[in-house]
């Protein structure tokens, strides 16, 4: 049974953080931000808003695309690295807010690759009929609030990240459509390239950790860029090989919006036409696990996907992790 994208949803909070605000926090010139990142603004949550709150907006929109789909849901997966709380999973919080008791719900954390990992898990479980008996759809959500992790004096990271959520409703489509193949990868030897050191069992968030800023997000930007440019063509190529589709036959590439400049570099590395690669980073920044589904939804709104279009969803994340999913739109 083939599984395709039946509905899309996306949400960003209303608070706009422009480059003037980031410049005030960091002391860096606004032109430096644009030149280095290509990001003009990003969105931050309002006080009291949780990761599951953002997810709820995106999830409702994705479900609304197919009225009655709630009755067919067999699975809810939330991809996030900024959960509402350490436990329970944000997935069960979202399940409760949707009023969908009994449906299996859990989280996946592969940082910015999380949505791709969650989509591959959902596709596998539905195809193998491992979701709730008698149900044939899954809700897959990517949602993150990175404003809660930012060191606002670090120009290299606070200029990049924003908050948001994106969701897809995955369900049965005719053979030859839907998810055609995927490839996931992880390289734990590079786990220190992207991290929040404190907050788990390795390091408590105590006074010392807070003083050292170890409860905040850290990233080695140059090394992350090198990893992305090396691994992305590999996972995309392997996913395409599995799907039996050539790179030149892909209609649109939905790439993780790490920042505009890195997306542009990935386009060049892949050797594809920039017109086939939509950008949301200039206005949303890097929304982590929300980035790919949010961009998918924005692009569908801008120029609706046509039946038979071939899409590649791809990106990298902390861990380091990477993934690519090939979809034929139905």
Short mmCIF file of C-alpha atoms in Angstrom, two decimals:
data_model
loop_
_atom_site.label_atom_id
_atom_site.label_comp_id
_atom_site.label_asym_id
_atom_site.label_seq_id
_atom_site.Cartn_x
_atom_site.Cartn_y
_atom_site.Cartn_z
CA UNK A 1 0.00 0.00 0.00
CA UNK A 2 1.51 3.32 -1.09
CA UNK A 3 1.47 6.23 1.36
CA UNK A 4 1.25 9.84 0.21
CA UNK A 5 0.82 13.36 1.53
CA UNK A 6 -2.92 13.95 1.84
CA UNK A 7 -2.81 17.23 3.75
CA UNK A 8 -0.35 19.95 4.69
CA UNK A 9 -0.29 22.40 7.57
CA UNK A 10 2.00 25.10 8.86
CA UNK A 11 2.16 27.76 11.54
CA UNK A 12 4.56 30.46 12.71
CA UNK A 13 3.94 32.64 15.78
CA UNK A 14 3.10 36.33 15.29
CA UNK A 15 6.13 37.97 16.94
CA UNK A 16 8.54 39.13 14.20
CA UNK A 17 12.21 39.47 15.16
CA UNK A 18 13.95 41.51 12.49
CA UNK A 19 17.65 42.01 11.94
CA UNK A 20 17.59 45.34 13.75
CA UNK A 21 16.59 43.50 16.93
CA UNK A 22 19.32 40.87 16.46
CA UNK A 23 21.83 43.66 15.83
CA UNK A 24 20.78 45.30 19.10
CA UNK A 25 21.27 42.03 21.01
CA UNK A 26 24.64 41.15 19.50
CA UNK A 27 26.21 44.44 18.44
CA UNK A 28 26.71 43.12 14.90
CA UNK A 29 25.81 45.17 11.83
CA UNK A 30 22.52 44.27 10.11
CA UNK A 31 24.35 44.02 6.78
CA UNK A 32 26.59 41.30 8.26
CA UNK A 33 23.50 39.22 9.09
CA UNK A 34 22.09 39.50 5.58
CA UNK A 35 25.44 38.90 3.92
CA UNK A 36 26.31 35.83 6.01
CA UNK A 37 22.87 34.25 6.40
CA UNK A 38 20.44 35.74 3.89
CA UNK A 39 17.85 35.89 6.68
CA UNK A 40 15.76 39.05 7.01
CA UNK A 41 13.50 38.09 9.91
CA UNK A 42 12.37 35.19 12.06
CA UNK A 43 9.37 34.48 14.32
CA UNK A 44 9.40 33.99 18.10
CA UNK A 45 6.70 32.54 20.29
CA UNK A 46 4.59 34.71 22.54
CA UNK A 47 5.12 34.28 26.31
CA UNK A 48 3.45 31.10 27.55
CA UNK A 49 3.27 29.44 24.13
CA UNK A 50 4.54 25.84 24.09
CA UNK A 51 5.93 23.61 21.36
CA UNK A 52 2.69 21.60 21.34
CA UNK A 53 0.68 24.82 20.91
CA UNK A 54 2.51 25.55 17.65
CA UNK A 55 2.08 21.90 16.61
CA UNK A 56 -1.65 22.08 17.26
CA UNK A 57 -2.17 24.85 14.69
CA UNK A 58 -0.23 23.00 12.00
CA UNK A 59 -1.86 19.65 12.81
CA UNK A 60 -5.39 21.02 12.60
CA UNK A 61 -4.67 22.54 9.20
CA UNK A 62 -3.22 19.28 7.86
CA UNK A 63 -6.20 17.27 9.16
CA UNK A 64 -8.69 19.79 7.74
CA UNK A 65 -7.45 19.03 4.23
CA UNK A 66 -9.25 15.66 4.47
CA UNK A 67 -12.50 16.00 6.47
CA UNK A 68 -13.04 12.96 8.66
CA UNK A 69 -9.37 12.02 8.65
CA UNK A 70 -9.30 12.01 12.47
CA UNK A 71 -11.36 8.83 12.33
CA UNK A 72 -8.69 7.16 10.18
CA UNK A 73 -5.67 8.17 12.25
CA UNK A 74 -3.58 5.28 13.49
CA UNK A 75 -0.46 7.16 14.51
CA UNK A 76 0.83 10.57 15.67
CA UNK A 77 4.55 11.34 15.53
CA UNK A 78 6.03 14.65 16.66
CA UNK A 79 9.56 15.55 15.58
CA UNK A 80 11.11 18.04 18.00
CA UNK A 81 14.27 18.77 19.95
CA UNK A 82 12.53 21.42 22.10
CA UNK A 83 9.75 19.43 23.79
CA UNK A 84 7.17 20.94 26.13
CA UNK A 85 8.95 19.18 29.00
CA UNK A 86 11.45 16.31 29.43
CA UNK A 87 8.58 13.85 29.75
CA UNK A 88 6.02 12.83 28.71
CA UNK A 89 6.42 13.09 24.95
CA UNK A 90 5.08 16.19 23.23
CA UNK A 91 3.25 13.77 20.93
CA UNK A 92 0.86 12.70 23.69
CA UNK A 93 0.31 16.33 24.68
CA UNK A 94 -0.65 17.10 21.06
CA UNK A 95 -2.86 14.00 20.96
CA UNK A 96 -4.74 15.25 24.02
CA UNK A 97 -5.11 18.77 22.64
CA UNK A 98 -6.57 17.30 19.43
CA UNK A 99 -9.01 15.19 21.49
CA UNK A 100 -7.79 11.97 19.88
CA UNK A 101 -7.37 9.60 22.82
CA UNK A 102 -6.08 6.04 22.29
CA UNK A 103 -4.08 6.78 19.12
CA UNK A 104 -0.38 5.82 19.52
CA UNK A 105 1.67 9.02 19.88
CA UNK A 106 5.37 9.58 20.44
CA UNK A 107 8.32 11.89 19.70
CA UNK A 108 11.35 11.59 17.41
CA UNK A 109 14.47 13.68 18.02
CA UNK A 110 16.93 13.94 15.16
CA UNK A 111 17.17 17.72 15.58
CA UNK A 112 16.69 19.47 12.19
CA UNK A 113 16.41 16.10 10.38
CA UNK A 114 13.66 15.04 12.77
CA UNK A 115 10.75 15.49 10.38
CA UNK A 116 12.42 13.29 7.74
CA UNK A 117 13.07 10.59 10.34
CA UNK A 118 9.47 10.81 11.58
CA UNK A 119 8.08 10.65 8.05
CA UNK A 120 10.15 7.54 7.28
CA UNK A 121 8.97 5.89 10.52
CA UNK A 122 5.33 6.71 9.76
CA UNK A 123 5.63 5.43 6.19
CA UNK A 124 7.19 2.18 7.43
CA UNK A 125 4.62 1.62 10.17
CA UNK A 126 1.64 2.31 7.92
CA UNK A 127 3.00 0.21 5.06
CA UNK A 128 3.64 -2.67 7.46
CA UNK A 129 0.22 -2.15 9.09
CA UNK A 130 1.81 -1.52 12.47
CA UNK A 131 -0.33 1.50 13.35
CA UNK A 132 -3.61 1.23 15.28
CA UNK A 133 -5.70 -1.58 13.84
CA UNK A 134 -8.27 -0.47 11.28
CA UNK A 135 -6.59 2.90 10.67
CA UNK A 136 -4.60 3.88 7.60
CA UNK A 137 -3.39 7.46 8.21
CA UNK A 138 -0.67 9.12 10.27
CA UNK A 139 -0.15 12.68 11.45
CA UNK A 140 3.51 13.70 11.26
CA UNK A 141 4.47 17.04 12.81
CA UNK A 142 7.75 18.94 12.98
CA UNK A 143 7.72 21.64 15.65
CA UNK A 144 10.37 23.60 17.53
CA UNK A 145 10.83 26.67 19.71
CA UNK A 146 14.51 27.51 19.38
CA UNK A 147 14.04 30.99 20.78
CA UNK A 148 14.00 29.24 24.17
CA UNK A 149 17.57 27.98 23.59
CA UNK A 150 19.24 31.02 22.06
CA UNK A 151 22.23 32.82 23.51
CA UNK A 152 21.20 36.30 22.40
CA UNK A 153 24.77 37.55 22.49
CA UNK A 154 25.97 34.90 20.00
CA UNK A 155 25.59 36.43 16.55
CA UNK A 156 26.42 33.11 14.84
CA UNK A 157 23.31 31.35 16.14
CA UNK A 158 20.73 33.93 17.26
CA UNK A 159 20.71 35.39 13.75
CA UNK A 160 19.63 32.02 12.33
CA UNK A 161 16.83 30.46 14.34
CA UNK A 162 13.10 31.02 14.63
CA UNK A 163 10.06 29.16 15.93
CA UNK A 164 7.42 27.29 13.94
CA UNK A 165 5.54 24.09 13.15
CA UNK A 166 4.67 22.11 10.05
CA UNK A 167 2.55 18.99 9.61
CA UNK A 168 1.53 16.42 7.03
CA UNK A 169 -1.30 13.93 6.93
CA UNK A 170 0.10 10.70 5.50
CA UNK A 171 -2.29 8.16 4.04
CA UNK A 172 -3.02 5.70 1.22
CA UNK A 173 -2.67 6.74 -2.43
CA UNK A 174 -2.61 4.71 -5.67
CA UNK A 175 0.51 2.68 -6.42
CA UNK A 176 3.20 4.73 -8.12
CA UNK A 177 2.40 7.81 -6.04
CA UNK A 178 3.31 8.89 -2.52
CA UNK A 179 6.56 8.03 -0.75
CA UNK A 180 8.76 6.22 -3.28
CA UNK A 181 11.91 5.88 -1.20
CA UNK A 182 14.02 7.38 1.56
CA UNK A 183 17.49 7.31 3.02
CA UNK A 184 18.48 8.23 6.58
CA UNK A 185 21.99 8.55 8.03
CA UNK A 186 23.64 9.48 11.33
CA UNK A 187 27.23 10.14 12.35
CA UNK A 188 27.49 10.30 16.14
CA UNK A 189 31.19 11.00 15.96
CA UNK A 190 30.22 14.57 15.07
CA UNK A 191 27.68 14.98 17.86
CA UNK A 192 29.49 17.99 19.35
CA UNK A 193 28.95 20.11 16.23
CA UNK A 194 25.39 20.96 17.29
CA UNK A 195 24.40 20.64 20.93
CA UNK A 196 22.82 21.89 24.11
CA UNK A 197 25.29 20.45 26.67
CA UNK A 198 23.23 20.71 29.86
CA UNK A 199 19.77 19.48 30.75
CA UNK A 200 20.11 15.71 30.47
CA UNK A 201 21.69 13.05 32.66
CA UNK A 202 25.21 13.97 31.58
CA UNK A 203 25.10 17.53 32.88
CA UNK A 204 22.54 19.12 35.17
CA UNK A 205 21.24 22.64 34.63
CA UNK A 206 22.73 23.99 37.83
CA UNK A 207 24.13 27.41 38.70
CA UNK A 208 27.52 26.54 37.22
CA UNK A 209 25.99 25.36 33.92
CA UNK A 210 23.86 28.47 33.65
CA UNK A 211 26.80 30.74 34.37
CA UNK A 212 28.74 29.00 31.56
CA UNK A 213 25.75 29.13 29.20
CA UNK A 214 25.77 25.34 28.84
CA UNK A 215 21.96 25.21 28.89
CA UNK A 216 21.89 27.17 25.60
CA UNK A 217 22.32 26.12 21.98
CA UNK A 218 25.82 25.85 20.49
CA UNK A 219 26.91 25.17 16.93
CA UNK A 220 30.22 24.95 15.05
CA UNK A 221 28.99 26.62 11.90
CA UNK A 222 31.85 25.95 9.50
CA UNK A 223 32.01 22.24 10.36
CA UNK A 224 28.23 21.91 10.04
CA UNK A 225 28.39 23.51 6.60
CA UNK A 226 31.10 21.08 5.51
CA UNK A 227 29.08 18.13 6.78
CA UNK A 228 25.93 19.30 5.00
CA UNK A 229 27.65 19.83 1.66
CA UNK A 230 29.27 16.40 1.91
CA UNK A 231 26.33 14.28 3.07
CA UNK A 232 23.34 15.91 1.34
CA UNK A 233 24.20 14.86 -2.25
CA UNK A 234 24.90 11.33 -0.95
CA UNK A 235 21.56 10.77 0.81
CA UNK A 236 19.63 12.46 -2.02
CA UNK A 237 21.36 10.26 -4.60
CA UNK A 238 20.71 7.09 -2.61
CA UNK A 239 17.03 7.95 -2.05
CA UNK A 240 16.61 8.68 -5.76
CA UNK A 241 18.31 5.40 -6.70
CA UNK A 242 15.91 3.54 -4.41
CA UNK A 243 12.99 5.34 -6.05
CA UNK A 244 14.15 4.81 -9.63
CA UNK A 245 14.11 8.55 -10.37
CA UNK A 246 16.91 10.63 -11.86
CA UNK A 247 18.02 13.89 -10.29
CA UNK A 248 17.15 15.83 -13.44
CA UNK A 249 13.57 14.51 -13.31
CA UNK A 250 12.83 15.96 -9.87
CA UNK A 251 10.37 18.84 -10.15
CA UNK A 252 11.01 20.53 -6.79
CA UNK A 253 13.44 20.13 -3.92
CA UNK A 254 12.18 20.97 -0.42
CA UNK A 255 15.42 21.47 1.51
CA UNK A 256 15.95 22.16 5.19
CA UNK A 257 16.22 25.93 5.53
CA UNK A 258 19.33 26.08 7.73
CA UNK A 259 19.96 29.54 6.31
CA UNK A 260 19.66 31.06 2.87
CA UNK A 261 23.38 30.95 2.11
CA UNK A 262 23.70 27.27 3.04
CA UNK A 263 20.66 26.38 0.95
CA UNK A 264 22.25 28.22 -1.98
CA UNK A 265 25.49 26.28 -1.45
CA UNK A 266 23.55 22.98 -1.34
CA UNK A 267 21.79 23.88 -4.58
CA UNK A 268 25.17 24.42 -6.21
CA UNK A 269 26.56 21.18 -4.75
CA UNK A 270 23.55 19.21 -6.01
CA UNK A 271 23.80 20.89 -9.40
CA UNK A 272 20.09 21.69 -9.68
CA UNK A 273 18.16 24.71 -10.98
CA UNK A 274 17.55 27.23 -8.14
CA UNK A 275 14.05 27.78 -9.54
CA UNK A 276 13.21 24.26 -8.36
CA UNK A 277 14.24 25.01 -4.76
CA UNK A 278 11.86 27.24 -2.74
CA UNK A 279 13.20 29.43 0.04
CA UNK A 280 11.47 30.26 3.33
CA UNK A 281 14.63 31.00 5.34
CA UNK A 282 14.63 34.75 4.50
CA UNK A 283 11.39 35.27 6.44
CA UNK A 284 11.20 32.34 8.89
CA UNK A 285 14.86 31.60 9.54
CA UNK A 286 15.86 28.09 10.61
CA UNK A 287 12.82 26.50 12.28
CA UNK A 288 14.64 23.19 12.93
CA UNK A 289 12.30 20.16 12.64
CA UNK A 290 9.51 22.44 11.37
CA UNK A 291 11.61 23.72 8.47
CA UNK A 292 10.83 21.11 5.79
CA UNK A 293 7.07 20.69 6.38
CA UNK A 294 6.67 24.45 6.81
CA UNK A 295 8.46 25.05 3.49
CA UNK A 296 6.41 22.29 1.85
CA UNK A 297 3.19 23.96 2.94
CA UNK A 298 4.38 27.47 1.94
CA UNK A 299 5.43 26.27 -1.51
CA UNK A 300 2.12 24.47 -2.07
CA UNK A 301 0.32 27.70 -1.21
CA UNK A 302 2.57 29.72 -3.54
CA UNK A 303 2.41 27.30 -6.48
CA UNK A 304 0.23 24.23 -5.82
CA UNK A 305 1.82 20.85 -6.51
CA UNK A 306 0.37 19.05 -9.52
CA UNK A 307 -0.50 15.38 -9.62
CA UNK A 308 2.55 13.38 -10.62
CA UNK A 309 5.12 15.99 -9.54
CA UNK A 310 8.27 14.45 -8.12
CA UNK A 311 9.56 16.03 -4.91
CA UNK A 312 12.69 15.49 -2.86
CA UNK A 313 12.59 16.45 0.83
CA UNK A 314 16.11 16.58 2.27
CA UNK A 315 18.19 18.06 5.06
CA UNK A 316 20.71 17.66 7.85
CA UNK A 317 20.54 18.09 11.60
CA UNK A 318 22.44 17.77 14.82
CA UNK A 319 23.71 14.37 15.75
CA UNK A 320 24.93 14.68 13.05
CA UNK A 321 21.96 13.35 11.10
CA UNK A 322 20.77 13.56 7.51
CA UNK A 323 17.90 12.31 5.40
CA UNK A 324 16.12 12.46 2.07
CA UNK A 325 12.59 11.35 1.13
CA UNK A 326 11.33 11.06 -2.45
CA UNK A 327 7.61 11.70 -3.00
CA UNK A 328 5.38 11.65 -6.06
CA UNK A 329 2.50 14.01 -5.42
CA UNK A 330 -1.02 12.68 -5.69
#
